[in-house]
mmCIF file of C-alpha atoms in Angstrom:
data_model
loop_
_atom_site.group_PDB
_atom_site.id
_atom_site.type_symbol
_atom_site.label_atom_id
_atom_site.label_comp_id
_atom_site.label_asym_id
_atom_site.label_seq_id
_atom_site.Cartn_x
_atom_site.Cartn_y
_atom_site.Cartn_z
ATOM 1 C CA MET A 134 96.715 76.583 133.936
ATOM 2 C CA ARG A 135 100.186 76.912 132.305
ATOM 3 C CA ALA A 136 101.726 80.319 131.773
ATOM 4 C CA TYR A 137 105.116 82.024 130.956
ATOM 5 C CA VAL A 138 106.197 83.631 134.175
ATOM 6 C CA PHE A 139 108.864 86.330 134.663
ATOM 7 C CA HIS A 140 111.057 85.773 137.759
ATOM 8 C CA GLY A 141 113.536 88.486 137.351
ATOM 9 C CA PRO A 142 116.130 89.622 134.710
ATOM 10 C CA GLY A 143 117.205 86.613 132.767
ATOM 11 C CA GLN A 144 114.764 84.211 134.695
ATOM 12 C CA SER A 145 111.408 82.981 133.277
ATOM 13 C CA SER A 146 109.645 79.602 132.854
ATOM 14 C CA TRP A 147 106.509 77.895 131.442
ATOM 15 C CA GLU A 148 104.768 76.693 134.623
ATOM 16 C CA ASP A 149 101.633 76.060 136.474
ATOM 17 C CA VAL A 150 99.738 79.055 137.869
ATOM 18 C CA PRO A 151 96.246 79.606 139.272
ATOM 19 C CA ASP A 152 93.407 80.141 136.735
ATOM 20 C CA PRO A 153 92.337 83.794 136.442
ATOM 21 C CA ASP A 154 88.974 84.853 137.853
ATOM 22 C CA VAL A 155 86.654 87.728 137.203
ATOM 23 C CA LYS A 156 87.693 90.302 139.832
ATOM 24 C CA ASP A 157 85.782 93.336 138.644
ATOM 25 C CA PRO A 158 82.433 93.665 136.842
ATOM 26 C CA THR A 159 84.170 95.015 133.657
ATOM 27 C CA ASP A 160 86.505 92.004 133.333
ATOM 28 C CA ALA A 161 86.474 89.209 130.772
ATOM 29 C CA ILE A 162 88.161 85.947 130.897
ATOM 30 C CA VAL A 163 89.621 84.797 127.488
ATOM 31 C CA ARG A 164 90.821 81.385 126.565
ATOM 32 C CA VAL A 165 93.968 82.024 124.561
ATOM 33 C CA ASP A 166 94.031 80.491 121.082
ATOM 34 C CA THR A 167 96.999 82.434 119.585
ATOM 35 C CA VAL A 168 99.678 84.505 121.166
ATOM 36 C CA THR A 169 102.919 86.126 120.049
ATOM 37 C CA ILE A 170 106.080 87.522 121.637
ATOM 38 C CA CYS A 171 107.025 91.126 121.371
ATOM 39 C CA GLY A 172 110.421 92.856 121.553
ATOM 40 C CA THR A 173 109.213 94.547 124.689
ATOM 41 C CA ASP A 174 109.088 91.121 126.297
ATOM 42 C CA LEU A 175 112.750 90.751 125.635
ATOM 43 C CA HIS A 176 113.396 94.135 127.102
ATOM 44 C CA ILE A 177 111.557 92.941 130.234
ATOM 45 C CA LEU A 178 113.765 89.862 130.453
ATOM 46 C CA LYS A 179 116.860 91.995 130.254
ATOM 47 C CA GLY A 180 115.654 94.093 133.191
ATOM 48 C CA ASP A 181 114.865 97.267 131.022
ATOM 49 C CA VAL A 182 111.327 97.578 132.354
ATOM 50 C CA PRO A 183 111.814 97.563 136.209
ATOM 51 C CA GLU A 184 108.086 98.070 136.841
ATOM 52 C CA VAL A 185 107.435 94.289 135.962
ATOM 53 C CA ARG A 186 107.447 92.394 139.307
ATOM 54 C CA PRO A 187 108.700 88.832 139.589
ATOM 55 C CA GLY A 188 105.846 86.425 139.339
ATOM 56 C CA THR A 189 104.145 88.274 136.451
ATOM 57 C CA VAL A 190 102.782 86.389 133.544
ATOM 58 C CA LEU A 191 104.234 88.023 130.377
ATOM 59 C CA GLY A 192 102.602 88.923 127.104
ATOM 60 C CA HIS A 193 100.219 91.652 125.865
ATOM 61 C CA GLU A 194 98.979 90.235 122.517
ATOM 62 C CA ALA A 195 96.427 87.334 122.007
ATOM 63 C CA VAL A 196 93.544 86.039 120.066
ATOM 64 C CA GLY A 197 91.033 83.879 121.880
ATOM 65 C CA GLU A 198 87.482 82.939 123.024
ATOM 66 C CA VAL A 199 85.602 84.697 125.651
ATOM 67 C CA VAL A 200 84.623 82.183 128.290
ATOM 68 C CA GLU A 201 83.396 84.447 131.154
ATOM 69 C CA VAL A 202 82.476 88.153 131.520
ATOM 70 C CA GLY A 203 81.722 90.348 134.410
ATOM 71 C CA ALA A 204 78.179 91.781 135.112
ATOM 72 C CA ASP A 205 78.944 95.163 133.473
ATOM 73 C CA VAL A 206 80.407 93.933 130.200
ATOM 74 C CA ARG A 207 78.159 94.699 127.283
ATOM 75 C CA THR A 208 79.990 94.394 124.055
ATOM 76 C CA VAL A 209 81.155 90.748 124.067
ATOM 77 C CA ARG A 210 79.778 87.556 125.596
ATOM 78 C CA PRO A 211 81.005 83.947 126.117
ATOM 79 C CA GLY A 212 81.766 82.248 122.824
ATOM 80 C CA ASP A 213 82.901 85.337 121.023
ATOM 81 C CA ARG A 214 86.304 85.214 119.141
ATOM 82 C CA VAL A 215 88.145 88.402 120.064
ATOM 83 C CA LEU A 216 91.473 90.130 119.643
ATOM 84 C CA VAL A 217 92.944 91.067 123.010
ATOM 85 C CA SER A 218 94.562 94.559 122.558
ATOM 86 C CA CYS A 219 97.972 95.370 124.115
ATOM 87 C CA VAL A 220 96.439 98.430 125.803
ATOM 88 C CA THR A 221 93.369 98.447 127.992
ATOM 89 C CA ALA A 222 91.146 101.496 128.473
ATOM 90 C CA CYS A 223 88.904 102.602 131.326
ATOM 91 C CA GLY A 224 86.888 104.749 128.954
ATOM 92 C CA ARG A 225 86.212 107.317 131.678
ATOM 93 C CA CYS A 226 89.376 109.261 132.374
ATOM 94 C CA ARG A 227 90.546 112.420 130.582
ATOM 95 C CA TYR A 228 92.915 110.462 128.273
ATOM 96 C CA CYS A 229 90.390 107.766 127.336
ATOM 97 C CA ARG A 230 87.874 110.497 126.430
ATOM 98 C CA GLU A 231 90.441 111.772 123.981
ATOM 99 C CA ALA A 232 91.115 108.275 122.590
ATOM 100 C CA VAL A 233 94.611 108.439 124.134
ATOM 101 C CA TYR A 234 94.259 105.011 125.668
ATOM 102 C CA GLY A 235 97.880 104.361 126.268
ATOM 103 C CA GLN A 236 97.962 107.134 128.857
ATOM 104 C CA CYS A 237 94.765 105.865 130.661
ATOM 105 C CA ARG A 238 94.688 107.047 134.297
ATOM 106 C CA GLY A 239 91.735 104.964 135.327
ATOM 107 C CA GLY A 240 93.586 101.708 135.671
ATOM 108 C CA GLY A 241 94.289 100.963 132.016
ATOM 109 C CA GLY A 242 97.093 101.723 129.638
ATOM 110 C CA TRP A 243 99.754 99.091 129.025
ATOM 111 C CA ILE A 244 99.061 96.767 131.969
ATOM 112 C CA LEU A 245 98.837 93.276 130.556
ATOM 113 C CA GLY A 246 102.227 91.561 131.047
ATOM 114 C CA HIS A 247 103.481 94.773 132.713
ATOM 115 C CA LEU A 248 101.519 95.614 135.855
ATOM 116 C CA VAL A 249 99.084 92.568 135.786
ATOM 117 C CA ASP A 250 99.312 89.061 134.430
ATOM 118 C CA GLY A 251 99.420 88.950 130.669
ATOM 119 C CA THR A 252 98.446 86.818 127.655
ATOM 120 C CA GLN A 253 101.247 84.199 127.350
ATOM 121 C CA ALA A 254 99.033 81.718 129.122
ATOM 122 C CA GLU A 255 96.226 79.302 128.423
ATOM 123 C CA TYR A 256 93.675 81.952 129.888
ATOM 124 C CA VAL A 257 93.913 85.686 130.622
ATOM 125 C CA ARG A 258 91.882 88.126 132.559
ATOM 126 C CA VAL A 259 91.273 91.327 130.448
ATOM 127 C CA PRO A 260 90.193 94.375 132.447
ATOM 128 C CA PHE A 261 87.780 96.926 130.925
ATOM 129 C CA ALA A 262 86.754 94.380 128.263
ATOM 130 C CA ASP A 263 84.351 96.647 126.468
ATOM 131 C CA LEU A 264 87.041 98.748 125.159
ATOM 132 C CA SER A 265 89.997 96.285 125.454
ATOM 133 C CA VAL A 266 88.970 93.477 123.288
ATOM 134 C CA HIS A 267 87.674 93.544 119.676
ATOM 135 C CA PRO A 268 85.250 90.949 118.147
ATOM 136 C CA LEU A 269 87.017 89.425 115.063
ATOM 137 C CA PRO A 270 85.482 88.875 111.639
ATOM 138 C CA ALA A 271 85.615 85.350 110.452
ATOM 139 C CA ALA A 272 87.759 86.494 107.451
ATOM 140 C CA VAL A 273 90.744 87.307 109.664
ATOM 141 C CA ALA A 274 92.874 84.232 110.638
ATOM 142 C CA SER A 275 94.130 84.162 114.233
ATOM 143 C CA GLU A 276 97.749 84.271 113.279
ATOM 144 C CA ASP A 277 97.079 87.456 111.239
ATOM 145 C CA ALA A 278 94.793 88.990 113.793
ATOM 146 C CA VAL A 279 97.281 88.700 116.650
ATOM 147 C CA LEU A 280 99.617 91.031 114.780
ATOM 148 C CA LEU A 281 96.940 93.720 115.163
ATOM 149 C CA ALA A 282 97.124 93.580 118.967
ATOM 150 C CA ASP A 283 100.402 95.632 118.970
ATOM 151 C CA ILE A 284 102.858 95.839 116.217
ATOM 152 C CA PHE A 285 100.689 97.159 113.468
ATOM 153 C CA PRO A 286 98.779 99.839 115.590
ATOM 154 C CA THR A 287 102.205 100.777 117.142
ATOM 155 C CA ALA A 288 103.867 101.147 113.814
ATOM 156 C CA TYR A 289 101.012 103.044 112.277
ATOM 157 C CA GLU A 290 100.134 105.346 115.167
ATOM 158 C CA VAL A 291 103.598 105.902 116.840
ATOM 159 C CA GLY A 292 105.601 105.744 113.576
ATOM 160 C CA VAL A 293 103.663 106.732 110.573
ATOM 161 C CA LEU A 294 100.853 109.099 112.089
ATOM 162 C CA ASN A 295 103.241 110.663 114.735
ATOM 163 C CA GLY A 296 105.900 111.052 112.011
ATOM 164 C CA ARG A 297 103.226 112.776 109.773
ATOM 165 C CA VAL A 298 104.275 110.791 106.681
ATOM 166 C CA ARG A 299 102.863 112.595 103.553
ATOM 167 C CA PRO A 300 102.791 111.788 99.756
ATOM 168 C CA GLY A 301 106.178 112.339 98.215
ATOM 169 C CA ASP A 302 108.148 112.031 101.434
ATOM 170 C CA THR A 303 111.343 110.140 101.917
ATOM 171 C CA VAL A 304 110.909 107.814 104.897
ATOM 172 C CA ALA A 305 113.928 106.268 106.738
ATOM 173 C CA VAL A 306 113.146 103.312 109.013
ATOM 174 C CA VAL A 307 116.027 102.482 111.366
ATOM 175 C CA GLY A 308 115.378 98.980 112.568
ATOM 176 C CA ALA A 309 113.732 96.246 110.291
ATOM 177 C CA GLY A 310 112.308 94.011 112.973
ATOM 178 C CA PRO A 311 108.664 93.340 113.146
ATOM 179 C CA VAL A 312 107.601 96.832 114.116
ATOM 180 C CA GLY A 313 109.922 98.495 111.559
ATOM 181 C CA LEU A 314 108.531 96.216 108.763
ATOM 182 C CA ALA A 315 105.120 97.186 109.851
ATOM 183 C CA VAL A 316 106.119 100.864 109.683
ATOM 184 C CA ILE A 317 107.251 100.217 106.143
ATOM 185 C CA ALA A 318 103.914 98.422 105.208
ATOM 186 C CA THR A 319 101.683 101.116 106.639
ATOM 187 C CA ALA A 320 103.746 104.060 105.372
ATOM 188 C CA HIS A 321 102.912 102.919 102.010
ATOM 189 C CA LEU A 322 99.277 103.890 102.674
ATOM 190 C CA PHE A 323 100.447 107.515 102.328
ATOM 191 C CA ALA A 324 102.292 107.192 99.036
ATOM 192 C CA PRO A 325 105.816 108.344 100.015
ATOM 193 C CA GLU A 326 108.372 108.785 97.230
ATOM 194 C CA ARG A 327 110.731 106.235 98.818
ATOM 195 C CA ILE A 328 111.369 104.260 101.909
ATOM 196 C CA ILE A 329 114.801 103.437 103.132
ATOM 197 C CA ALA A 330 115.217 100.632 105.673
ATOM 198 C CA VAL A 331 118.366 100.354 107.887
ATOM 199 C CA ASP A 332 119.378 97.249 109.887
ATOM 200 C CA VAL A 333 122.233 94.934 110.458
ATOM 201 C CA ALA A 334 120.524 91.645 109.522
ATOM 202 C CA PRO A 335 120.471 90.734 105.774
ATOM 203 C CA ALA A 336 117.374 88.621 106.246
ATOM 204 C CA ARG A 337 115.556 91.658 107.687
ATOM 205 C CA LEU A 338 116.754 93.964 104.895
ATOM 206 C CA GLU A 339 115.467 91.520 102.422
ATOM 207 C CA ALA A 340 112.066 91.307 104.217
ATOM 208 C CA ALA A 341 112.048 95.161 104.113
ATOM 209 C CA ARG A 342 112.585 95.061 100.322
ATOM 210 C CA GLU A 343 109.681 92.590 99.851
ATOM 211 C CA LEU A 344 107.382 94.860 101.886
ATOM 212 C CA GLY A 345 108.204 97.872 99.711
ATOM 213 C CA ALA A 346 111.408 99.458 100.841
ATOM 214 C CA GLU A 347 112.968 101.016 97.819
ATOM 215 C CA ALA A 348 116.457 101.153 99.271
ATOM 216 C CA VAL A 349 118.180 99.247 102.235
ATOM 217 C CA ALA A 350 121.340 99.876 104.041
ATOM 218 C CA ASP A 351 123.492 98.006 106.535
ATOM 219 C CA ALA A 352 123.548 100.059 109.747
ATOM 220 C CA ARG A 353 127.342 99.479 109.950
ATOM 221 C CA GLU A 354 128.015 100.944 106.442
ATOM 222 C CA ASP A 355 127.200 104.612 106.808
ATOM 223 C CA PRO A 356 123.545 104.650 106.137
ATOM 224 C CA GLU A 357 123.513 108.403 106.837
ATOM 225 C CA GLN A 358 125.475 108.918 103.580
ATOM 226 C CA LEU A 359 122.902 106.828 101.696
ATOM 227 C CA VAL A 360 120.115 108.946 102.931
ATOM 228 C CA ALA A 361 121.980 112.140 101.997
ATOM 229 C CA ASP A 362 122.844 110.818 98.518
ATOM 230 C CA LEU A 363 119.201 109.933 97.861
ATOM 231 C CA THR A 364 117.852 113.238 98.957
ATOM 232 C CA GLY A 365 120.352 115.612 97.492
ATOM 233 C CA GLY A 366 122.054 116.149 100.869
ATOM 234 C CA LEU A 367 118.739 117.344 102.459
ATOM 235 C CA GLY A 368 117.944 114.349 104.672
ATOM 236 C CA ALA A 369 114.760 112.293 105.198
ATOM 237 C CA ASP A 370 111.438 113.910 105.696
ATOM 238 C CA VAL A 371 110.493 111.323 108.385
ATOM 239 C CA VAL A 372 112.886 109.053 110.249
ATOM 240 C CA VAL A 373 111.405 106.333 112.434
ATOM 241 C CA GLU A 374 113.501 104.871 115.333
ATOM 242 C CA ALA A 375 112.484 101.281 115.774
ATOM 243 C CA VAL A 376 115.333 99.632 117.679
ATOM 244 C CA GLY A 377 115.619 101.374 121.118
ATOM 245 C CA LEU A 378 119.344 102.011 121.438
ATOM 246 C CA PRO A 379 121.129 105.340 122.111
ATOM 247 C CA GLU A 380 123.145 105.050 119.025
ATOM 248 C CA THR A 381 120.211 104.353 116.667
ATOM 249 C CA PHE A 382 118.184 107.314 118.167
ATOM 250 C CA GLU A 383 121.150 109.659 117.684
ATOM 251 C CA MET A 384 121.595 108.317 114.097
ATOM 252 C CA CYS A 385 117.982 109.211 113.325
ATOM 253 C CA THR A 386 118.450 112.767 114.531
ATOM 254 C CA ARG A 387 121.421 113.153 112.097
ATOM 255 C CA MET A 388 119.401 111.601 109.117
ATOM 256 C CA VAL A 389 116.449 114.010 109.410
ATOM 257 C CA ARG A 390 116.093 117.113 107.184
ATOM 258 C CA PRO A 391 115.564 120.542 108.628
ATOM 259 C CA GLY A 392 111.818 120.747 109.385
ATOM 260 C CA GLY A 393 111.464 117.058 109.395
ATOM 261 C CA HIS A 394 110.130 114.547 111.890
ATOM 262 C CA VAL A 395 111.790 111.844 114.126
ATOM 263 C CA ALA A 396 109.332 109.376 115.457
ATOM 264 C CA ASN A 397 110.787 107.262 118.249
ATOM 265 C CA VAL A 398 109.024 103.851 118.441
ATOM 266 C CA GLY A 399 111.790 101.772 120.094
ATOM 267 C CA VAL A 400 111.757 100.820 123.754
ATOM 268 C CA HIS A 401 114.825 102.344 125.341
ATOM 269 C CA GLY A 402 116.429 100.985 128.467
ATOM 270 C CA ALA A 403 119.410 103.511 128.604
ATOM 271 C CA PRO A 404 119.711 107.265 128.148
ATOM 272 C CA ALA A 405 120.390 108.737 124.709
ATOM 273 C CA THR A 406 122.112 112.053 124.110
ATOM 274 C CA LEU A 407 119.906 114.771 122.463
ATOM 275 C CA HIS A 408 122.372 116.966 120.481
ATOM 276 C CA LEU A 409 120.566 120.197 120.844
ATOM 277 C CA GLU A 410 123.848 122.036 119.771
ATOM 278 C CA ASP A 411 123.074 120.804 116.215
ATOM 279 C CA LEU A 412 119.238 120.398 116.402
ATOM 280 C CA TRP A 413 118.126 123.676 117.948
ATOM 281 C CA ILE A 414 118.273 125.493 114.614
ATOM 282 C CA LYS A 415 116.850 122.763 112.428
ATOM 283 C CA ASP A 416 113.194 123.041 113.308
ATOM 284 C CA VAL A 417 113.070 119.271 113.946
ATOM 285 C CA THR A 418 110.073 117.637 115.621
ATOM 286 C CA ILE A 419 110.842 114.567 117.808
ATOM 287 C CA THR A 420 107.826 112.535 119.047
ATOM 288 C CA THR A 421 107.766 109.599 121.488
ATOM 289 C CA GLY A 422 104.815 107.559 122.366
ATOM 290 C CA LEU A 423 103.046 104.397 123.701
ATOM 291 C CA VAL A 424 100.480 103.029 121.199
ATOM 292 C CA ASP A 425 96.839 104.030 121.996
ATOM 293 C CA THR A 426 95.281 101.310 119.705
ATOM 294 C CA HIS A 427 92.637 103.815 118.554
ATOM 295 C CA SER A 428 93.463 102.603 114.952
ATOM 296 C CA THR A 429 92.758 98.927 115.767
ATOM 297 C CA PRO A 430 89.200 98.845 114.244
ATOM 298 C CA THR A 431 90.363 100.414 111.010
ATOM 299 C CA LEU A 432 93.304 98.040 110.721
ATOM 300 C CA LEU A 433 91.023 95.065 111.402
ATOM 301 C CA LYS A 434 88.874 96.277 108.428
ATOM 302 C CA MET A 435 91.948 96.483 106.297
ATOM 303 C CA ALA A 436 93.158 93.129 107.264
ATOM 304 C CA ALA A 437 89.777 91.546 106.475
ATOM 305 C CA ALA A 438 90.052 93.248 103.027
ATOM 306 C CA GLY A 439 93.515 91.699 102.506
ATOM 307 C CA ARG A 440 95.156 95.163 102.585
ATOM 308 C CA LEU A 441 97.726 94.442 105.254
ATOM 309 C CA PRO A 442 100.722 91.945 104.650
ATOM 310 C CA THR A 443 100.337 90.374 108.167
ATOM 311 C CA SER A 444 101.089 86.858 107.319
ATOM 312 C CA ARG A 445 104.289 87.791 105.543
ATOM 313 C CA LEU A 446 105.806 88.793 108.908
ATOM 314 C CA VAL A 447 105.236 85.438 110.573
ATOM 315 C CA THR A 448 108.278 83.179 110.168
ATOM 316 C CA HIS A 449 107.829 80.626 113.010
ATOM 317 C CA THR A 450 104.919 78.906 114.729
ATOM 318 C CA PHE A 451 104.822 76.862 117.764
ATOM 319 C CA PRO A 452 102.287 75.263 120.107
ATOM 320 C CA LEU A 453 101.797 77.160 123.391
ATOM 321 C CA GLU A 454 103.717 74.693 125.426
ATOM 322 C CA ARG A 455 106.934 75.420 123.495
ATOM 323 C CA MET A 456 107.067 78.898 124.687
ATOM 324 C CA GLN A 457 110.586 78.727 125.910
ATOM 325 C CA GLU A 458 111.749 77.486 122.520
ATOM 326 C CA ALA A 459 109.843 80.354 120.844
ATOM 327 C CA TYR A 460 111.569 82.921 123.051
ATOM 328 C CA ASP A 461 114.946 81.335 122.265
ATOM 329 C CA VAL A 462 114.162 81.597 118.514
ATOM 330 C CA PHE A 463 112.855 85.123 118.682
ATOM 331 C CA GLY A 464 115.511 86.330 120.954
ATOM 332 C CA HIS A 465 118.268 85.105 118.504
ATOM 333 C CA ALA A 466 116.719 86.556 115.454
ATOM 334 C CA ALA A 467 120.014 87.213 113.748
ATOM 335 C CA GLU A 468 120.850 83.538 113.747
ATOM 336 C CA THR A 469 117.220 82.118 113.221
ATOM 337 C CA GLY A 470 115.961 84.633 110.794
ATOM 338 C CA ALA A 471 112.913 85.117 113.011
ATOM 339 C CA LEU A 472 110.648 88.127 112.338
ATOM 340 C CA LYS A 473 107.388 87.303 114.184
ATOM 341 C CA VAL A 474 106.866 84.057 116.169
ATOM 342 C CA VAL A 475 103.249 82.853 116.746
ATOM 343 C CA LEU A 476 102.204 80.314 119.310
ATOM 344 C CA GLY A 477 98.990 78.244 119.230
ATOM 345 C CA GLY A 478 96.296 77.920 116.558
ATOM 346 C CA PRO A 479 97.072 75.846 113.422
ATOM 347 C CA GLN A 480 100.690 74.730 113.107
ATOM 348 C CA ARG A 481 102.629 74.686 109.976
ATOM 349 C CA GLU A 482 106.133 73.888 108.937
ATOM 350 C CA VAL A 483 108.384 76.995 108.370
ATOM 351 C CA VAL A 484 111.292 76.922 105.990
ATOM 352 C CA PRO A 485 114.402 78.525 107.847
ATOM 353 C CA VAL A 486 115.577 81.869 106.405
ATOM 354 C CA THR A 487 119.012 81.592 104.854
ATOM 355 C CA THR A 488 121.279 84.372 103.536
ATOM 356 C CA GLU A 489 124.261 84.222 101.143
#
């Protein structure tokens, strides 16, 4: 089969690799129909995730058809159309019993495209299939469903739920990439008073407005003052970091009000300074986290009911064999206007995003 293989920082290619086989009785083999690229994949290519070994097939999000299952798989069978979750779960360890699947100690967690071969391929082996793939309702299109493999559960769980967004809150989202935009979309489920989006790209700030941000700010033009002005000098109740840079994390800790929450979603490849000399007295809660995907069944129901704006985040589509081109477009989002790129499935022409 063909797959997108990591060969070290800055080195990757779409190439021939062996087909996956069932190795364990809990495995499923899925023929990939639709896949996407995550910002975490870009971090891997930059060398920010050293656990990924050269020779690993990248990717941790997909929709496809089950073609083979191990003897112990009970919830899916060949022919089923499924969502492949970014997190796998053994179902037996302490963390899985608490639905904290991202911290699985039984061989799961974030392993696809990280510790084992991932989804950016024509076929993928999914361990612990009973808890790690989700049968898809016919009402959910593949290019919508694939966004529920990672960015929507990540935004909802690590950003909105960990940040404890409540009715009437002011929520600041620093980083209006795909995950930040999904934070904006799912934060609205809790009726905040206002959402403020911060980014450097005009196209992403416009997308944030379209998804419900009441105010937007260029990160280079003192967004902290805008937050202060809109909150009477108090600061935001919840600030979500969705970039993964030291300076954006530190900005978030300055934006939050006393007693507020900072929810870190971004993948960090360098240390950030925690200014406890300022924060120790402010009763601030800071949370970090890897998505657990416990919310995926709920989000799938909402998508089937048309309650999630998934398709509005997809700006570019490609056939699978144009994987390198898709990476180039996604990796240069400031120039291309890319939000989320989807590969495989039905193709459609995409009008480039332009800004004044």
